[in-house]
PDB file of C-alpha atoms in Angstrom:
ATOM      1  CA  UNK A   5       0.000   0.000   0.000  1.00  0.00           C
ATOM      2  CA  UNK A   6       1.255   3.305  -1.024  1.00  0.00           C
ATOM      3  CA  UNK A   7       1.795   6.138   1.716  1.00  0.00           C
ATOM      4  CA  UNK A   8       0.237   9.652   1.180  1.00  0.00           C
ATOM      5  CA  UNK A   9       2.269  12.061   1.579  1.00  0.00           C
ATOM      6  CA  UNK A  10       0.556  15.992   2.120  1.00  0.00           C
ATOM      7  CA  UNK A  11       2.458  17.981  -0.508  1.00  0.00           C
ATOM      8  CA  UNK A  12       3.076  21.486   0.769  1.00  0.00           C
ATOM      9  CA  UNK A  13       1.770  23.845  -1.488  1.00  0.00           C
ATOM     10  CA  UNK A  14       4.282  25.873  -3.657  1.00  0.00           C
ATOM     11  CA  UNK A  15       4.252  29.430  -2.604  1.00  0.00           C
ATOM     12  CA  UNK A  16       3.447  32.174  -5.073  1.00  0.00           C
ATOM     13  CA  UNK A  17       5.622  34.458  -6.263  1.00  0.00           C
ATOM     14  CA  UNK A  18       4.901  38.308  -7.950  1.00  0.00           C
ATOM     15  CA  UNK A  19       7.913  39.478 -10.296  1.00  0.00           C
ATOM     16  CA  UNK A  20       7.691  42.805 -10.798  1.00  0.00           C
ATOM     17  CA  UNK A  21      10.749  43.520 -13.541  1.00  0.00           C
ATOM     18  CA  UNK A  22      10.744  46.097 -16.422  1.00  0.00           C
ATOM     19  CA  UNK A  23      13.799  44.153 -18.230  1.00  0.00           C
ATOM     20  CA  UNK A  24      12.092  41.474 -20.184  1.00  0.00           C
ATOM     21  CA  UNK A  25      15.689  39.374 -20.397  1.00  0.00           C
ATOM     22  CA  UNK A  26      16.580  40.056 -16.648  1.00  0.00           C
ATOM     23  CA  UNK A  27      12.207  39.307 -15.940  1.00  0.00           C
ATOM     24  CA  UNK A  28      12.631  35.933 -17.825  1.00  0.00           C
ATOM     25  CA  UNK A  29      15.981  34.415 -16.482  1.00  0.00           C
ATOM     26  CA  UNK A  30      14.669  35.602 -12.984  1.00  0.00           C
ATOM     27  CA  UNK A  31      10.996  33.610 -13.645  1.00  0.00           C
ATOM     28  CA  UNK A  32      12.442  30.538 -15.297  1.00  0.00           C
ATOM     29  CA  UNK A  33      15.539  30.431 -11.531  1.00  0.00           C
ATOM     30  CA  UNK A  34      12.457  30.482  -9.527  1.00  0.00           C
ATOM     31  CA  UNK A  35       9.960  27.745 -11.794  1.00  0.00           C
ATOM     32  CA  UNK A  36      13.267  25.507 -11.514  1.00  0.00           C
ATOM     33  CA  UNK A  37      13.227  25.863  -7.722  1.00  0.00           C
ATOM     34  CA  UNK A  38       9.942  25.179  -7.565  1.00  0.00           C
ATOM     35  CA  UNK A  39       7.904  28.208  -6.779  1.00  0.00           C
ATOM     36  CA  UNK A  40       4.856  29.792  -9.005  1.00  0.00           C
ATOM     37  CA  UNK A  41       5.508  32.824 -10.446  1.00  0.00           C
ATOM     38  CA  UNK A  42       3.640  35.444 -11.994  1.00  0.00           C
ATOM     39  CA  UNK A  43       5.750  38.171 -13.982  1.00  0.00           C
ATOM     40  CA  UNK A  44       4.708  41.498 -14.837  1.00  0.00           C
ATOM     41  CA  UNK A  45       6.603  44.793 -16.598  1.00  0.00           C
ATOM     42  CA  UNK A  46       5.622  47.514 -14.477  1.00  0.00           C
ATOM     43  CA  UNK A  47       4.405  47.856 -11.327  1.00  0.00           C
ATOM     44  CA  UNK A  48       0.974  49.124 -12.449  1.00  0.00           C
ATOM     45  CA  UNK A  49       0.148  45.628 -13.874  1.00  0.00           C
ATOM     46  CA  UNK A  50       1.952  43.852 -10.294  1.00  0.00           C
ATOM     47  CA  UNK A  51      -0.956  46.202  -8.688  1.00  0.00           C
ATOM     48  CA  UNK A  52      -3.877  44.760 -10.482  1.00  0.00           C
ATOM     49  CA  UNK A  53      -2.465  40.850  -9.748  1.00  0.00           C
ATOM     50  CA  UNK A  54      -1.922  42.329  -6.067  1.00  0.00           C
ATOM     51  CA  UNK A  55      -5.542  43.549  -5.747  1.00  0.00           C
ATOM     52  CA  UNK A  56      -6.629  40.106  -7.862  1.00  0.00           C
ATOM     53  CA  UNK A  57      -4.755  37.275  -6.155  1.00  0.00           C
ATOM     54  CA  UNK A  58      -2.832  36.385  -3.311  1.00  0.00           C
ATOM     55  CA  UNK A  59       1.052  35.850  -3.562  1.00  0.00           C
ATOM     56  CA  UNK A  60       3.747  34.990  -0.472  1.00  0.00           C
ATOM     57  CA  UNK A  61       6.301  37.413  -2.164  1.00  0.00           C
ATOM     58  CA  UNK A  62       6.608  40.155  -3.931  1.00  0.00           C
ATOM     59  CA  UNK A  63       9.832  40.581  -6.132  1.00  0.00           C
ATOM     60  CA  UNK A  64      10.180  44.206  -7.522  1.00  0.00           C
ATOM     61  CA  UNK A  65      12.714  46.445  -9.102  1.00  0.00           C
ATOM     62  CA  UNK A  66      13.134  49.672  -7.654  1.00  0.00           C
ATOM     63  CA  UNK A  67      12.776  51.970 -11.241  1.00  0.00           C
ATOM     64  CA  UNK A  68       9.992  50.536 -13.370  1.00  0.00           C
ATOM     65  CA  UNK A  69       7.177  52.677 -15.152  1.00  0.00           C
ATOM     66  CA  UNK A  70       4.288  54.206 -13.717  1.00  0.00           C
ATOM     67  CA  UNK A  71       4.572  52.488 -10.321  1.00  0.00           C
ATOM     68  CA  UNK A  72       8.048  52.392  -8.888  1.00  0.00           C
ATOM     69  CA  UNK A  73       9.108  49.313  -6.947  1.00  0.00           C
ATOM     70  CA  UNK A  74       9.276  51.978  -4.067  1.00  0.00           C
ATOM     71  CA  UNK A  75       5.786  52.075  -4.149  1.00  0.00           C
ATOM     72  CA  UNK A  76       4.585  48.957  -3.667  1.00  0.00           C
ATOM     73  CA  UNK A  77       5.281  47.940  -0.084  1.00  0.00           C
ATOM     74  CA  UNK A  78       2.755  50.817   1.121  1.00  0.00           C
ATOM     75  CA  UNK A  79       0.397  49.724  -1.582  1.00  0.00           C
ATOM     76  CA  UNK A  80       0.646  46.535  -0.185  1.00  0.00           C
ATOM     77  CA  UNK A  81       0.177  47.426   3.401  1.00  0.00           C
ATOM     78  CA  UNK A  82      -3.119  49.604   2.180  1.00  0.00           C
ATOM     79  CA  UNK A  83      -4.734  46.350   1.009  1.00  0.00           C
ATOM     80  CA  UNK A  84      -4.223  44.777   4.068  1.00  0.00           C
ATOM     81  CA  UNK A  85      -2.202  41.759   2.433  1.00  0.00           C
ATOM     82  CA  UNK A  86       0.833  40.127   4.364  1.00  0.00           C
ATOM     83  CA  UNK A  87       2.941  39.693   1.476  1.00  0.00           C
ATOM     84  CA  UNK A  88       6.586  39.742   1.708  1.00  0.00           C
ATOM     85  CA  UNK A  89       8.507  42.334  -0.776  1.00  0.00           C
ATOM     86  CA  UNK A  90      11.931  42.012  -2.186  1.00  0.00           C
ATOM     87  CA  UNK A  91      13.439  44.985  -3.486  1.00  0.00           C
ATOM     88  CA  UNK A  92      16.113  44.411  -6.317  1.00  0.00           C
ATOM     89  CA  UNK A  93      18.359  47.062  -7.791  1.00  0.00           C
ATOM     90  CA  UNK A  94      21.340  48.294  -9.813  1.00  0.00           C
ATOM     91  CA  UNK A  95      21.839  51.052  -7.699  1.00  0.00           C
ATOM     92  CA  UNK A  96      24.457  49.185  -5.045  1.00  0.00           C
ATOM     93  CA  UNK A  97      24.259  52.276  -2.305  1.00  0.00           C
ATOM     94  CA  UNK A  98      23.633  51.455   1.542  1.00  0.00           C
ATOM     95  CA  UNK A  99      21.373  54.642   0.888  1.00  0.00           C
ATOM     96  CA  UNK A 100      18.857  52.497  -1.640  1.00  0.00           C
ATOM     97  CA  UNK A 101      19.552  49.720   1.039  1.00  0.00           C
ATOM     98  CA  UNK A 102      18.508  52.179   3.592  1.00  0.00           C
ATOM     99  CA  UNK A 103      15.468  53.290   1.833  1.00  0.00           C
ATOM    100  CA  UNK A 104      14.299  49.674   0.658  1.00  0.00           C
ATOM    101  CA  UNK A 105      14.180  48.586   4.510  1.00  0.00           C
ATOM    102  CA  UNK A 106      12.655  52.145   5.793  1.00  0.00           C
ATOM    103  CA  UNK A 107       9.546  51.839   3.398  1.00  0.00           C
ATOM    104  CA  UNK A 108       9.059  48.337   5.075  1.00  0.00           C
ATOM    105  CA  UNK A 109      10.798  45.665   2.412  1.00  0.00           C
ATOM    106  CA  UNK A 110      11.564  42.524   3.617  1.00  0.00           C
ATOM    107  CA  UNK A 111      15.282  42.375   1.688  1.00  0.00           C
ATOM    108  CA  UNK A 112      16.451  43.707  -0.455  1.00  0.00           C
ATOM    109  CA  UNK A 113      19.292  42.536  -3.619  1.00  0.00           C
ATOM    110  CA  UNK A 114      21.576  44.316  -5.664  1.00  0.00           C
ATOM    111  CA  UNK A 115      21.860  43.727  -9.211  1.00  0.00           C
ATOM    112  CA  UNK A 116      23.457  41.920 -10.659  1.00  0.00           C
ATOM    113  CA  UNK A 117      22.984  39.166  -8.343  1.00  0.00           C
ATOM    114  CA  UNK A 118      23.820  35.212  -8.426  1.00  0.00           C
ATOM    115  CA  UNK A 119      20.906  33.188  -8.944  1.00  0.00           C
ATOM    116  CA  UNK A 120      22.272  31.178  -5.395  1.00  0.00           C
ATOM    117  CA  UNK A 121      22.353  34.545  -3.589  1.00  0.00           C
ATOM    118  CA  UNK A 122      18.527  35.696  -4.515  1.00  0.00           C
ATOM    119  CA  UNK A 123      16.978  32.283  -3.570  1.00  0.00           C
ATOM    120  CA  UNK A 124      18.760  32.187  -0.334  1.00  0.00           C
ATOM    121  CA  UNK A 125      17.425  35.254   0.324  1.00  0.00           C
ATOM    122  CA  UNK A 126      14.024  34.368  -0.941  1.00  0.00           C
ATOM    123  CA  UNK A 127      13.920  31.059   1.276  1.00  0.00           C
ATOM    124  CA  UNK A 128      14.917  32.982   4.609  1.00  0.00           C
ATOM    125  CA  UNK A 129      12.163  35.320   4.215  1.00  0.00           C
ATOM    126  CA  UNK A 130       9.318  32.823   3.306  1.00  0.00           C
ATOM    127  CA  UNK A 131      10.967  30.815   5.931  1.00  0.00           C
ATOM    128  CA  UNK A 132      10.958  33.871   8.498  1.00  0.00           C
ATOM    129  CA  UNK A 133       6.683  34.381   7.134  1.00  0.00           C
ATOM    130  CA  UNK A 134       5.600  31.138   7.970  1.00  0.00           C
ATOM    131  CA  UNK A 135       7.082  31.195  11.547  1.00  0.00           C
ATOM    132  CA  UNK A 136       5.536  34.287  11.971  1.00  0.00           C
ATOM    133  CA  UNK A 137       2.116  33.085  10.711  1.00  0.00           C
ATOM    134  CA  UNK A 138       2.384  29.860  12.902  1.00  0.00           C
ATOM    135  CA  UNK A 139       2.666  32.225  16.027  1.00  0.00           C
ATOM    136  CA  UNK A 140      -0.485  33.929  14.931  1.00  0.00           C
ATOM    137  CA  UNK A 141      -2.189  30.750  14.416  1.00  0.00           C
TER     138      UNK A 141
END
């Protein structure tokens, strides 16, 4: 007789990136590690899936059209959602580091980064949600 085993479900993931090559690469590193992921090219459209759906992360760069990725942690917090936000960048200044964690992001990566170094960073934070959600429970 075979065993059931409860498959955890795969945790969803918003990519909010205005470089189609760099919003690709990143989508197909995260499908390969085994997470569902929704892309989008500005952070208007990551607004309307935001409002639409629910996702564990939020991925966003910083300088996108008309909705920067500075924008969307309040955004978030205004819909009442408890979804984690990344902030990626080129600009590699503790100031956009300081800024990213001041308007309440979760992380924050500087581009370009090794695939390694942004799932690491992904898994502590999803990690660092659910033990935060099982204290709430």
């Amino acid at each position: 007789m075979l065993k059931s085993f409860s498959k955890k479900p795969r945790k969803r993931i918003l990519l909010a990136e205005d470089d189609a090559v760099m919003r690709r690469l990143v989508e197909l590193q995260l499908d390969e590690a085994g997470y569902e992921v929704v892309s989008v090219e500005d952070g208007r459209q990551a607004l309307v899936h935001l409002k639409n759906g629910k996702f564990d992360l939020v991925i966003t760069d910083i300088i996108m059209p008309f909705v920067s990725g500075l924008e969307l942690p309040d955004s978030i917090r205004k819909m009442k959602q408890d979804t984690a936000v990344v902030l990626c960048s080129a600009l590699k200044s503790h100031n956009a580091m300081a800024k990213a964690f001041e308007i309440g992001a979760n992380g924050f990566i500087a581009k370009p980064f090794e695939s390694d170094h942004l799932l690491n960073e992904i898994e502590l934070i999803l990690d660092e949600q659910d033990r935060y959600e099982g204290k709430r429970a």
